[in-house]
Short mmCIF file of C-alpha atoms and ligand atoms in Angstrom, two decimals:
data_model
loop_
_atom_site.label_atom_id
_atom_site.label_comp_id
_atom_site.label_asym_id
_atom_site.label_seq_id
_atom_site.Cartn_x
_atom_site.Cartn_y
_atom_site.Cartn_z
CA UNK A 686 -9.66 19.45 8.73
CA UNK A 687 -6.27 21.09 8.19
CA UNK A 688 -4.53 19.14 5.47
CA UNK A 689 -1.11 17.48 5.59
CA UNK A 690 -1.30 17.16 9.35
CA UNK A 691 -1.18 13.96 11.39
CA UNK A 692 -4.98 14.18 11.72
CA UNK A 693 -5.36 14.15 7.94
CA UNK A 694 -2.82 11.34 7.71
CA UNK A 695 -4.69 9.18 10.22
CA UNK A 696 -7.96 9.80 8.35
CA UNK A 697 -6.32 8.67 5.10
CA UNK A 698 -5.00 5.47 6.67
CA UNK A 699 -8.42 4.85 8.26
CA UNK A 700 -10.11 5.05 4.87
CA UNK A 701 -7.55 2.76 3.18
CA UNK A 702 -7.78 0.20 5.96
CA UNK A 703 -11.60 0.35 5.89
CA UNK A 704 -11.44 -0.31 2.13
CA UNK A 705 -9.52 -3.53 2.88
CA UNK A 706 -6.34 -2.78 1.02
CA UNK A 707 -3.23 -4.77 1.70
CA UNK A 708 -0.14 -2.71 2.54
CA UNK A 709 3.09 -3.81 0.92
CA UNK A 710 6.66 -2.62 0.89
CA UNK A 711 8.00 -1.91 -2.57
CA UNK A 712 10.19 -5.03 -2.51
CA UNK A 713 7.26 -7.10 -1.23
CA UNK A 714 5.15 -5.82 -4.10
CA UNK A 715 7.84 -6.65 -6.67
CA UNK A 716 8.12 -10.19 -5.38
CA UNK A 717 4.44 -10.88 -4.97
CA UNK A 718 2.01 -8.09 -5.94
CA UNK A 719 -1.33 -8.19 -4.14
CA UNK A 720 -4.53 -7.55 -6.08
CA UNK A 721 -5.50 -4.60 -3.91
CA UNK A 722 -2.35 -3.04 -2.62
CA UNK A 723 -1.10 0.19 -1.16
CA UNK A 724 2.57 1.09 -1.11
CA UNK A 725 3.46 3.85 1.30
CA UNK A 726 6.73 5.23 0.03
CA UNK A 727 8.64 7.86 1.98
CA UNK A 728 11.42 9.94 0.50
CA UNK A 729 13.33 11.01 3.61
CA UNK A 730 14.74 14.20 2.09
CA UNK A 731 15.21 15.80 5.53
CA UNK A 732 13.46 15.98 8.93
CA UNK A 733 14.19 12.31 9.57
CA UNK A 734 12.26 12.39 12.86
CA UNK A 735 9.05 13.10 10.95
CA UNK A 736 9.62 9.88 9.05
CA UNK A 737 10.19 8.03 12.31
CA UNK A 738 6.82 9.34 13.48
CA UNK A 739 5.14 8.04 10.30
CA UNK A 740 6.82 4.67 10.79
CA UNK A 741 5.50 4.42 14.36
CA UNK A 742 1.96 5.32 13.31
CA UNK A 743 2.00 2.61 10.64
CA UNK A 744 3.50 0.07 13.00
CA UNK A 745 0.77 0.72 15.58
CA UNK A 746 -1.77 -0.06 12.84
CA UNK A 747 0.02 -3.22 11.75
CA UNK A 748 0.98 -1.87 8.34
CA UNK A 749 4.32 -1.42 6.58
CA UNK A 750 5.93 1.19 4.38
CA UNK A 751 9.17 1.85 2.52
CA UNK A 752 11.67 4.51 3.58
CA UNK A 753 14.34 5.91 1.28
CA UNK A 754 17.30 7.55 3.00
CA UNK A 755 19.85 9.99 1.61
CA UNK A 756 23.47 10.17 2.73
CA UNK A 757 23.13 13.71 4.10
CA UNK A 758 22.85 14.22 7.91
CA UNK A 759 19.28 15.61 7.63
CA UNK A 760 18.30 12.15 6.42
CA UNK A 761 20.92 9.53 7.28
CA UNK A 762 20.78 8.63 10.98
CA UNK A 763 21.82 5.19 12.18
CA UNK A 764 19.47 5.23 15.16
CA UNK A 765 16.45 6.30 13.13
CA UNK A 766 17.17 3.80 10.36
CA UNK A 767 17.57 0.92 12.82
CA UNK A 768 14.38 1.86 14.62
CA UNK A 769 12.37 2.00 11.39
CA UNK A 770 13.93 -1.28 10.22
CA UNK A 771 13.04 -2.97 13.53
CA UNK A 772 9.39 -2.10 13.01
CA UNK A 773 9.42 -4.23 9.85
CA UNK A 774 9.46 -1.42 7.31
CA UNK A 775 11.63 -1.54 4.22
CA UNK A 776 14.78 0.59 4.07
CA UNK A 777 16.07 1.78 0.71
CA UNK A 778 18.63 4.15 -0.71
CA UNK A 779 17.46 7.58 -1.93
CA UNK A 780 20.39 8.08 -4.27
CA UNK A 781 21.74 11.32 -5.69
CA UNK A 782 25.17 10.20 -6.77
CA UNK A 783 25.11 11.99 -10.12
CA UNK A 784 24.76 15.21 -8.13
CA UNK A 785 27.61 14.21 -5.80
CA UNK A 786 29.79 13.37 -8.82
CA UNK A 787 28.92 16.50 -10.81
CA UNK A 788 27.36 14.45 -13.55
CA UNK A 789 30.19 11.93 -14.07
CA UNK A 790 28.47 8.52 -14.21
CA UNK A 791 31.68 6.55 -13.56
CA UNK A 792 32.42 8.50 -10.41
CA UNK A 793 28.72 8.35 -9.50
CA UNK A 794 28.52 4.57 -9.63
CA UNK A 795 31.55 4.26 -7.33
CA UNK A 796 29.88 6.55 -4.84
CA UNK A 797 26.63 4.63 -5.25
CA UNK A 798 28.40 1.40 -4.33
CA UNK A 799 30.05 2.94 -1.28
CA UNK A 800 26.81 4.54 -0.06
CA UNK A 801 24.82 1.37 -0.62
CA UNK A 802 27.35 -0.53 1.52
CA UNK A 803 27.05 2.06 4.25
CA UNK A 804 23.27 1.68 4.33
CA UNK A 805 23.49 -2.11 4.14
CA UNK A 806 25.44 -2.15 7.39
CA UNK A 807 22.15 -1.07 8.98
CA UNK A 808 19.48 -2.87 6.99
CA UNK A 809 19.02 -5.17 4.02
CA UNK A 810 18.58 -2.94 0.97
CA UNK A 811 17.07 -4.31 -2.24
CA UNK A 812 15.35 -1.25 -3.67
CA UNK A 813 16.48 2.27 -4.45
CA UNK A 814 14.80 5.46 -5.54
CA UNK A 815 16.32 8.58 -7.06
CA UNK A 816 16.33 11.89 -5.25
CA UNK A 817 15.31 14.66 -7.60
CA UNK A 818 16.42 18.04 -6.43
CA UNK A 819 14.60 20.69 -8.47
CA UNK A 820 17.73 22.88 -8.29
CA UNK A 821 20.06 20.27 -9.71
CA UNK A 822 21.09 20.22 -13.34
CA UNK A 823 21.58 16.43 -13.21
CA UNK A 824 19.06 13.65 -13.40
CA UNK A 825 20.26 11.08 -10.88
CA UNK A 826 18.67 8.27 -12.88
CA UNK A 827 21.11 8.93 -15.73
CA UNK A 828 23.80 6.83 -14.05
CA UNK A 829 21.70 3.82 -15.14
CA UNK A 830 22.27 4.71 -18.80
CA UNK A 831 25.79 3.42 -18.18
CA UNK A 832 25.36 0.87 -15.40
CA UNK A 833 22.82 -1.68 -14.16
CA UNK A 834 21.66 -1.51 -10.55
CA UNK A 835 20.75 -5.20 -10.66
CA UNK A 836 24.47 -5.91 -10.50
CA UNK A 837 24.36 -4.52 -6.98
CA UNK A 838 21.59 -6.82 -5.80
CA UNK A 839 18.92 -4.18 -6.33
CA UNK A 840 15.58 -5.55 -7.54
CA UNK A 841 13.73 -2.32 -8.06
CA UNK A 842 13.70 1.42 -8.67
CA UNK A 843 10.15 2.83 -8.77
CA UNK A 844 10.80 5.00 -11.82
CA UNK A 845 11.93 1.97 -13.83
CA UNK A 846 10.21 -1.04 -12.27
CA UNK A 847 6.64 0.07 -11.77
CA UNK A 848 4.19 -0.06 -14.61
CA UNK A 849 2.32 3.18 -14.02
CA UNK A 850 -0.44 1.99 -16.32
CA UNK A 851 -1.29 -0.49 -13.56
CA UNK A 852 -0.16 1.34 -10.44
CA UNK A 853 -1.70 4.69 -9.63
CA UNK A 854 0.86 7.16 -8.30
CA UNK A 855 0.12 9.96 -5.87
CA UNK A 856 2.77 12.29 -4.50
CA UNK A 857 2.46 15.00 -1.84
CA UNK A 858 4.91 17.32 -3.62
CA UNK A 859 4.18 20.90 -2.57
CA UNK A 860 1.71 19.73 0.10
CA UNK A 861 -1.01 18.84 -2.36
CA UNK A 862 -1.81 15.67 -4.25
CA UNK A 863 -1.73 17.33 -7.66
CA UNK A 864 1.53 19.24 -7.28
CA UNK A 865 3.30 16.82 -9.65
CA UNK A 866 1.83 18.95 -12.41
CA UNK A 867 4.32 21.67 -11.52
CA UNK A 868 7.19 19.48 -10.31
CA UNK A 869 10.19 19.04 -12.58
CA UNK A 870 11.35 15.58 -11.55
CA UNK A 871 8.74 13.79 -9.44
CA UNK A 872 6.58 12.91 -12.38
CA UNK A 873 5.15 9.80 -13.94
CA UNK A 874 2.91 9.59 -16.96
CA UNK A 875 -0.77 9.70 -15.99
CA UNK A 876 -2.81 6.74 -17.21
CA UNK A 877 -5.73 6.92 -14.83
CA UNK A 878 -7.16 10.35 -15.58
CA UNK A 879 -7.62 10.93 -11.87
CA UNK A 880 -6.58 14.07 -10.07
CA UNK A 881 -6.90 14.95 -6.40
CA UNK A 882 -5.93 18.11 -4.62
CA UNK A 883 -6.55 17.59 -0.91
CA UNK A 884 -6.45 14.56 1.38
CA UNK A 885 -10.24 14.80 1.98
CA UNK A 886 -10.68 14.57 -1.83
CA UNK A 887 -8.69 11.33 -1.83
CA UNK A 888 -10.57 9.96 1.19
CA UNK A 889 -13.94 10.75 -0.42
CA UNK A 890 -12.99 8.82 -3.51
CA UNK A 891 -11.71 5.82 -1.54
CA UNK A 892 -15.03 5.82 0.35
CA UNK A 893 -16.94 5.60 -2.95
CA UNK A 894 -15.07 2.42 -3.84
CA UNK A 895 -13.65 3.75 -7.10
CA UNK A 896 -10.05 4.17 -6.05
CA UNK A 897 -7.60 2.10 -8.14
CA UNK A 898 -6.58 -1.35 -6.93
CA UNK A 899 -2.84 -0.73 -6.88
CA UNK A 900 -1.53 2.56 -5.56
CA UNK A 901 1.82 4.01 -4.58
CA UNK A 902 1.69 7.03 -2.28
CA UNK A 903 4.85 9.08 -2.09
CA UNK A 904 5.26 11.09 1.11
CA UNK A 905 7.93 13.64 2.01
CA UNK A 906 7.35 13.58 5.77
ZN1 ZN B 2078 14.10 13.24 -2.47
#
């Protein structure tokens, strides 16, 4: 099986559904975490139509995911966002306002507010997630050293509001499941001692029944 194709993706969802996981949006998880839960998180960095395809596949299976959109045209698209929203998925803001503001947190928070409003015209937004460009000298999370996103009606940011001792995190950075080892920003501390390279590796492990109970997958479709 060629990896990181739709075939591999379907096989992964098959194995998770066969293992009787519940699928939750990030906000749904924060409000009421299930015992065995999968969060399918999508950072829509670009190629927004790929994300739309993922959303349709999930919808056809009766499962939901969370989609984080940037303000750039490769990501932000009113039609795509509405369509994904209408399928019952969660829409969130993939913020990079420290980059937009050249590292000035006061300017960044003003932009954050404006961009959040723009997205909220299309969908209710209660969670956000930072965009981490490897080329940027700024860490977009740093705006929250000066401000509190809860003031904007935001209930969660994965990097701050998930206990990664309890939630296993897998990201497809670099088209592998262990690329976080070389990524600068998309990193969480490992508490599970588990490492997977390919999708078939992950599927094998799910099939054996040893996969953790709470998992966040991060896709860059
Ligand atoms: Zn991103």
